[in-house]
Amino acid sequence: MTQDDTDARAAALLHLGVDALSKGAARTLASTLTSTFHLPGDPVGVPGYGRMNNPTWEATEEALALLEDAPTRLFPSGMAAVAAALFAVLKSGDRLLLPSDGYYTTRLLAEDFLAPFGVTVETRPTAQFADGGFEGFALVFIETPSNPGLDVIDLAATCAAIRAAGGISVVDNTTMTALGQRPLDLGADIVVASDTKAPGGHSDILMGHVSSRNDALLERMALWRKLSGPIPGPHEAWLLHRSLETLEVRFERMCRSAHMIAERLAQHPRVSGIRYPGLGSDPGYAVARRQMTTGGFLIGFELESEEAAEAFVASCPLIDPTTSFGGTHSSAERRARWGDAVAPGFLRLSIGVEPVEALWAAIDAALAT
Ligand code: PLP
């Protein structure tokens, strides 16, 4: 994956499907709100029913497939995509390895629903995935950079080790998006992502997707969707399609601003434990440079205490207190409030598209109070 390749895909995305338009057709995608299709006679090869097909999701899948460079299926949330990957692959008696420091809902899903069906769920810190030891795991789930600690692991080496041990690798790429990192190019079997974050970007929809170049795995996840029913709403799919047109410009601004702000936070006397994979001083920097096009738009850092971190978020007018990330507006939260194993004063800061000097002035002022 090179920046030129990513740029070419982002440019092509803005013209996707135009060749197929007939004269006089609308330039824009329709939001097809239908559960049923006109279906006389043989149903094969045409849209049949709203749980199986929808032209709006299919157009959104094509757009994501272009960015991922892989066949893609859309889901109504990131967790629906994660669930599809887990349930499509695992069966009773299998062992599943999850990061102990990744997005906590994935662990809860596995412990509450897969373990009772006879899947053995094991966890390990993301940084330890670099040591290998994947023998006997049917599925290894990876997050890099991990959420919220922003640890980075070498995807090519890790996915190769998982494959050599006979397992399937699933990479949650939510924190980077397909513009920042393409795990399938680095040997992953399945990519899952929450498009609720930067791809949707406007904090108005939930959505997710799975991508894979393994036809059998993709078909199985599509079958899971068809049979168990987690289908995206056509209008939400339409909103994501519209948002994807500006993803590249938003992502580029967010990541560039995040880099500048991370550099300044790293120098600030009140800030400790800064994590940003784009900083030369970050433990993940060398691997991040190899496998990511940017350091991303998320920054982790610590203030002295829970009270100090809460006061900082409350007093900064350009930082929203939200639990999501990747939106146009900058936002932050103390992850310890959800039980993540981080310091009480640890904040995950998501940088938005605000002009960077205005944003930094607000952050600097809030740190001074
Ligand atoms: N994966 C990661 C890394 C996340 O941060 C999230 C949500 O925060 C999800 C998956 C789940 O996405 P959603 O909230 O769209 O279900």
Coordinates of C-alpha atoms and ligand atoms in Angstrom, one line a residue:
M1 CA 0.0 0.0 0.0
T2 CA 1.5 3.3 -1.0
Q3 CA 0.1 6.9 -0.7
D4 CA -0.2 7.0 -4.5
D5 CA -2.3 3.9 -4.5
T6 CA -4.5 5.3 -1.7
D7 CA -4.9 8.6 -3.5
A8 CA -5.8 6.9 -6.8
R9 CA -8.5 4.9 -5.0
A10 CA -9.9 8.0 -3.2
A11 CA -10.0 9.8 -6.5
A12 CA -11.7 6.9 -8.3
L13 CA -14.3 6.6 -5.5
L14 CA -15.6 10.1 -6.5
H15 CA -16.4 8.8 -10.0
L16 CA -17.5 5.3 -9.2
G17 CA -20.5 4.0 -11.2
V18 CA -20.6 7.0 -13.5
D19 CA -19.8 4.9 -16.6
A20 CA -22.9 2.8 -16.0
L21 CA -25.3 5.8 -16.0
S22 CA -27.7 6.1 -18.8
K23 CA -28.3 9.5 -20.4
G24 CA -30.5 11.6 -18.1
A25 CA -30.0 9.4 -15.1
A26 CA -29.5 11.1 -11.7
R27 CA -25.8 11.6 -10.9
T28 CA -26.3 10.6 -7.3
L29 CA -27.2 7.3 -5.6
A30 CA -30.8 6.7 -4.7
S31 CA -31.8 5.7 -1.2
T32 CA -33.9 2.7 -2.0
L33 CA -36.3 2.2 0.9
T34 CA -37.9 -1.1 0.1
S35 CA -38.4 -4.4 1.7
T36 CA -39.8 -6.1 -1.4
F37 CA -39.0 -6.2 -5.1
H38 CA -41.3 -6.9 -8.1
L39 CA -40.6 -10.6 -8.4
P40 CA -42.8 -12.6 -10.8
G41 CA -41.6 -16.1 -11.9
D42 CA -37.9 -17.3 -11.5
P43 CA -36.3 -15.3 -8.6
V44 CA -32.7 -16.1 -9.5
G45 CA -30.3 -13.3 -10.4
V46 CA -32.5 -10.3 -9.4
P47 CA -33.0 -8.6 -6.0
G48 CA -35.5 -10.8 -4.1
Y49 CA -36.2 -9.5 -0.6
G50 CA -34.9 -6.7 1.6
R51 CA -32.9 -8.9 3.9
M52 CA -31.0 -10.4 0.9
N53 CA -30.4 -7.4 -1.4
N54 CA -30.6 -3.7 -1.6
P55 CA -29.1 -1.5 -4.3
T56 CA -28.1 1.2 -1.9
W57 CA -26.1 -1.1 0.3
E58 CA -24.6 -2.7 -2.7
A59 CA -23.3 0.7 -4.0
T60 CA -21.9 1.5 -0.6
E61 CA -20.2 -2.0 -0.5
E62 CA -18.7 -1.2 -3.9
A63 CA -17.3 2.1 -2.6
L64 CA -15.8 0.4 0.5
A65 CA -14.5 -2.5 -1.7
L66 CA -12.6 0.0 -3.8
L67 CA -10.9 1.5 -0.7
E68 CA -10.2 -1.9 0.8
D69 CA -9.2 -3.5 -2.5
A70 CA -11.3 -6.5 -1.5
P71 CA -14.9 -7.7 -1.7
T72 CA -16.9 -6.2 1.1
R73 CA -20.2 -6.7 3.0
L74 CA -21.9 -3.9 4.9
F75 CA -23.4 -4.3 8.4
P76 CA -25.5 -2.0 10.6
S77 CA -22.7 -1.4 13.1
G78 CA -19.1 -2.2 13.7
M79 CA -20.2 -4.8 16.3
A80 CA -22.5 -6.4 13.8
A81 CA -19.4 -6.8 11.5
V82 CA -17.3 -8.1 14.3
A83 CA -20.0 -10.6 15.2
A84 CA -20.3 -11.8 11.6
A85 CA -16.6 -12.5 11.5
L86 CA -16.6 -14.4 14.8
F87 CA -19.8 -16.4 14.2
A88 CA -19.0 -17.2 10.6
V89 CA -15.6 -18.8 11.5
L90 CA -15.9 -20.3 15.0
K91 CA -17.6 -23.5 16.1
S92 CA -17.9 -25.4 19.4
G93 CA -14.5 -26.6 20.6
D94 CA -12.5 -23.9 18.9
R95 CA -10.1 -21.5 20.7
L96 CA -10.3 -17.8 20.1
L97 CA -7.6 -15.3 21.0
L98 CA -8.6 -11.6 21.6
P99 CA -6.5 -8.6 22.6
S100 CA -7.0 -7.9 26.4
D101 CA -6.5 -4.2 25.7
G102 CA -8.7 -3.8 22.5
Y103 CA -12.2 -2.6 22.2
Y104 CA -13.9 -4.1 25.2
T105 CA -17.3 -5.0 23.6
T106 CA -15.6 -7.6 21.4
R107 CA -14.4 -9.4 24.5
L108 CA -17.9 -9.1 26.1
L109 CA -19.5 -10.5 23.0
A110 CA -17.1 -13.5 23.0
E111 CA -17.4 -14.2 26.7
D112 CA -21.2 -13.8 26.9
F113 CA -22.2 -15.6 23.7
L114 CA -19.4 -17.6 22.3
A115 CA -18.1 -19.1 25.5
P116 CA -21.5 -20.7 26.4
F117 CA -21.5 -22.3 22.9
G118 CA -18.2 -24.1 23.7
V119 CA -15.6 -21.6 22.3
T120 CA -12.6 -21.1 24.6
V121 CA -11.9 -17.4 24.8
E122 CA -8.4 -16.3 25.7
T123 CA -6.9 -12.8 25.9
R124 CA -3.4 -11.3 25.7
P125 CA -2.1 -7.7 25.5
T126 CA -1.7 -6.5 21.9
A127 CA 2.0 -5.9 22.4
Q128 CA 2.5 -9.6 23.2
F129 CA 1.1 -10.7 19.9
A130 CA 4.5 -9.9 18.5
D131 CA 5.9 -12.9 20.4
G132 CA 3.8 -15.4 18.3
G133 CA 2.4 -18.5 20.0
F134 CA -0.8 -18.9 18.0
E135 CA -0.8 -22.8 17.8
G136 CA -4.2 -24.2 18.5
F137 CA -6.2 -21.0 17.9
A138 CA -8.9 -21.2 15.2
L139 CA -9.2 -17.4 15.1
V140 CA -6.9 -14.6 16.3
F141 CA -8.4 -11.2 16.5
I142 CA -6.1 -8.2 16.2
E143 CA -6.4 -4.5 16.8
T144 CA -3.6 -2.2 15.7
P145 CA -3.3 0.5 16.7
S146 CA -5.3 -0.9 19.6
N147 CA -8.2 1.1 21.1
P148 CA -7.5 2.8 23.5
G149 CA -3.8 2.2 24.2
L150 CA -2.7 2.7 20.6
D151 CA -0.2 -0.1 20.7
V152 CA 1.0 -1.1 17.2
I153 CA 2.1 -4.6 16.1
D154 CA 3.6 -5.8 12.9
L155 CA 0.7 -7.1 10.9
A156 CA 2.7 -8.9 8.2
A157 CA 4.7 -10.9 10.7
T158 CA 1.7 -11.6 13.0
C159 CA -0.7 -12.6 10.2
A160 CA 2.0 -14.9 8.7
A161 CA 2.6 -16.5 12.1
I162 CA -1.2 -17.1 12.6
R163 CA -1.5 -18.6 9.1
A164 CA 1.5 -20.9 9.7
A165 CA -0.2 -22.1 12.9
G166 CA -3.4 -22.9 10.9
G167 CA -5.6 -20.0 12.2
I168 CA -7.7 -17.3 10.7
S169 CA -6.6 -13.7 11.3
V170 CA -9.2 -11.0 11.7
V171 CA -8.0 -7.4 12.0
D172 CA -10.2 -4.6 13.4
N173 CA -9.1 -1.6 11.3
T174 CA -11.5 0.9 12.9
T175 CA -8.8 3.3 14.2
M176 CA -7.0 3.6 10.8
T177 CA -9.6 3.1 8.1
A178 CA -8.7 1.6 4.7
L179 CA -7.0 4.9 3.8
G180 CA -4.5 4.6 6.7
Q181 CA -3.8 0.8 6.6
R182 CA -4.8 -2.2 4.5
P183 CA -4.4 -5.3 6.7
L184 CA -5.4 -7.6 3.8
D185 CA -2.3 -6.5 1.9
L186 CA -0.3 -7.5 4.9
G187 CA -1.7 -11.0 5.0
A188 CA -4.9 -10.8 7.1
D189 CA -7.8 -13.1 6.2
I190 CA -10.6 -10.7 7.2
V191 CA -10.8 -7.0 8.0
V192 CA -13.6 -5.7 10.1
A193 CA -14.3 -2.0 10.8
S194 CA -16.7 0.3 12.5
D195 CA -17.8 2.9 9.8
T196 CA -19.6 4.7 12.6
K197 CA -16.2 6.4 13.2
A198 CA -14.2 8.3 10.5
P199 CA -15.9 6.8 7.4
G200 CA -19.4 8.0 8.6
G201 CA -17.7 10.8 10.3
H202 CA -20.6 13.1 11.1
S203 CA -21.8 11.3 14.2
D204 CA -25.2 10.6 12.7
I205 CA -25.1 6.9 11.8
L206 CA -23.8 3.5 13.0
M207 CA -22.4 1.2 10.3
G208 CA -19.7 -1.4 9.8
H209 CA -18.2 -3.7 7.2
V210 CA -16.2 -6.9 6.6
S211 CA -13.8 -7.3 3.7
S212 CA -12.0 -10.5 2.7
R213 CA -10.2 -11.8 -0.4
N214 CA -11.1 -15.3 0.7
D215 CA -14.3 -16.1 -1.2
A216 CA -15.4 -18.9 1.2
L217 CA -15.0 -16.6 4.3
L218 CA -16.8 -13.7 2.7
E219 CA -19.6 -15.9 1.5
R220 CA -20.0 -17.3 5.1
M221 CA -20.2 -13.8 6.6
A222 CA -22.8 -12.9 3.9
L223 CA -24.8 -16.0 4.8
W224 CA -24.6 -15.1 8.5
R225 CA -26.1 -11.7 7.6
K226 CA -28.8 -13.2 5.4
L227 CA -29.9 -15.8 7.9
S228 CA -29.5 -13.9 11.2
G229 CA -30.7 -10.6 9.8
P230 CA -28.2 -7.8 10.8
I231 CA -28.7 -5.8 7.6
P232 CA -27.9 -2.1 7.2
G233 CA -30.8 0.3 6.8
P234 CA -30.8 1.6 3.2
H235 CA -30.9 5.2 4.3
E236 CA -28.0 4.8 6.7
A237 CA -26.1 3.1 3.9
W238 CA -26.9 6.0 1.7
L239 CA -25.6 8.4 4.3
L240 CA -22.4 6.4 4.6
H241 CA -22.0 6.4 0.8
R242 CA -22.3 10.2 0.9
S243 CA -19.8 10.5 3.7
L244 CA -17.2 8.3 2.0
E245 CA -16.9 10.9 -0.7
T246 CA -15.3 13.3 1.8
L247 CA -13.4 10.7 3.9
E248 CA -10.0 11.3 2.2
V249 CA -10.2 15.1 2.8
R250 CA -11.4 14.7 6.4
F251 CA -9.0 11.9 7.2
E252 CA -6.0 13.9 5.8
R253 CA -6.9 17.0 7.9
M254 CA -7.6 15.0 11.0
C255 CA -4.3 13.1 10.9
R256 CA -2.2 16.1 10.0
S257 CA -3.7 18.1 12.9
A258 CA -3.3 15.1 15.2
H259 CA 0.4 14.9 14.4
M260 CA 0.9 18.6 15.2
I261 CA -1.1 18.4 18.4
A262 CA 0.7 15.2 19.5
E263 CA 4.0 16.9 19.0
R264 CA 2.9 19.9 21.1
L265 CA 1.3 17.7 23.8
A266 CA 4.5 15.7 24.1
Q267 CA 6.3 18.9 25.1
H268 CA 3.6 20.1 27.5
P269 CA 4.7 19.9 31.2
R270 CA 1.2 18.6 32.4
V271 CA 1.1 15.8 29.9
S272 CA 2.6 12.3 30.4
G273 CA 2.4 8.9 28.8
I274 CA 1.6 10.3 25.4
R275 CA 0.8 7.7 22.7
Y276 CA 0.7 8.6 19.0
P277 CA 2.2 6.1 16.5
G278 CA 3.3 8.9 14.2
L279 CA 5.7 10.4 16.8
G280 CA 9.3 9.2 16.5
S281 CA 9.4 8.7 20.2
D282 CA 6.4 6.3 20.2
P283 CA 7.2 2.5 20.8
G284 CA 5.1 1.7 17.7
Y285 CA 6.7 4.3 15.4
A286 CA 9.0 2.0 13.3
V287 CA 6.2 -0.5 12.6
A288 CA 3.7 2.2 12.0
R289 CA 5.9 3.8 9.4
R290 CA 6.1 0.5 7.5
Q291 CA 2.4 -0.4 7.6
M292 CA 0.4 2.8 8.0
T293 CA 0.2 5.8 5.7
T294 CA -0.2 8.2 8.7
G295 CA -0.1 8.2 12.5
G296 CA -3.9 8.5 12.6
F297 CA -6.2 10.9 14.3
L298 CA -6.3 9.4 17.8
I299 CA -3.9 10.5 20.6
G300 CA -3.6 8.9 24.0
F301 CA -2.2 10.9 27.0
E302 CA -2.4 11.2 30.7
L303 CA -3.1 14.1 33.1
E304 CA -2.4 13.9 36.8
S305 CA -5.7 12.4 37.9
E306 CA -9.3 11.5 37.1
E307 CA -10.4 15.0 38.2
A308 CA -7.8 16.8 36.1
A309 CA -8.7 14.8 33.0
E310 CA -12.5 15.4 33.5
A311 CA -11.8 19.1 34.2
F312 CA -9.7 19.4 31.0
V313 CA -12.5 17.9 28.8
A314 CA -15.2 20.0 30.5
S315 CA -13.3 23.2 30.1
C316 CA -12.1 22.9 26.5
P317 CA -14.9 24.4 24.2
L318 CA -13.5 22.6 21.1
I319 CA -13.5 19.1 22.6
D320 CA -16.8 17.3 22.9
P321 CA -17.2 14.8 25.8
T322 CA -18.3 11.7 23.7
T323 CA -17.5 8.0 23.8
S324 CA -17.1 7.7 20.1
F325 CA -14.3 9.0 17.8
G326 CA -13.5 9.9 14.2
G327 CA -16.1 12.6 13.9
T328 CA -15.7 16.0 12.3
H329 CA -15.6 17.6 15.8
S330 CA -12.7 16.8 18.2
S331 CA -13.8 14.7 21.2
A332 CA -12.2 13.0 24.2
E333 CA -13.0 10.7 27.0
R334 CA -11.4 9.1 30.0
R335 CA -11.4 5.4 29.1
A336 CA -11.1 4.2 32.7
R337 CA -14.8 5.2 33.1
W338 CA -15.6 2.0 31.0
G339 CA -13.2 -0.1 32.9
D340 CA -10.3 -0.1 30.3
A341 CA -7.0 -1.0 32.0
V342 CA -5.6 2.5 31.7
A343 CA -4.6 5.2 34.3
P344 CA -7.5 7.1 35.8
G345 CA -6.3 10.3 34.1
F346 CA -5.8 8.7 30.7
L347 CA -7.7 10.4 27.8
R348 CA -8.3 9.2 24.3
L349 CA -8.4 12.4 22.2
S350 CA -10.0 12.2 18.7
I351 CA -8.9 15.1 16.5
G352 CA -11.6 16.5 14.2
V353 CA -11.5 18.8 11.2
E354 CA -11.3 22.1 13.1
P355 CA -8.6 24.5 11.9
V356 CA -5.6 23.2 13.8
E357 CA -4.3 26.5 15.3
A358 CA -7.8 27.3 16.7
L359 CA -8.0 23.8 18.1
W360 CA -4.5 23.9 19.7
A361 CA -5.3 27.4 21.2
A362 CA -8.4 25.9 22.9
I363 CA -6.5 22.8 24.1
D364 CA -3.5 24.9 25.4
A365 CA -5.9 27.2 27.2
A366 CA -7.8 24.3 28.8
L367 CA -4.5 22.7 30.0
A368 CA -3.6 26.0 31.6
T369 CA -6.7 26.2 33.8
Ligands
PLP1 N1 -14.1 -1.8 17.0 C1 -13.5 -0.7 17.5 C2 -12.0 -0.6 17.6 C3 -14.3 0.3 18.1 O1 -13.7 1.3 18.7 C4 -15.7 0.2 18.0 C5 -16.6 1.2 18.7 O2 -16.1 2.1 19.4 C6 -16.3 -0.9 17.4 C7 -15.4 -1.9 16.9 C8 -17.8 -1.1 17.4 O3 -18.3 -0.3 16.5 P1 -19.9 0.2 16.6 O4 -20.0 1.1 17.7 O5 -20.1 0.8 15.2 O6 -20.7 -1.1 16.7

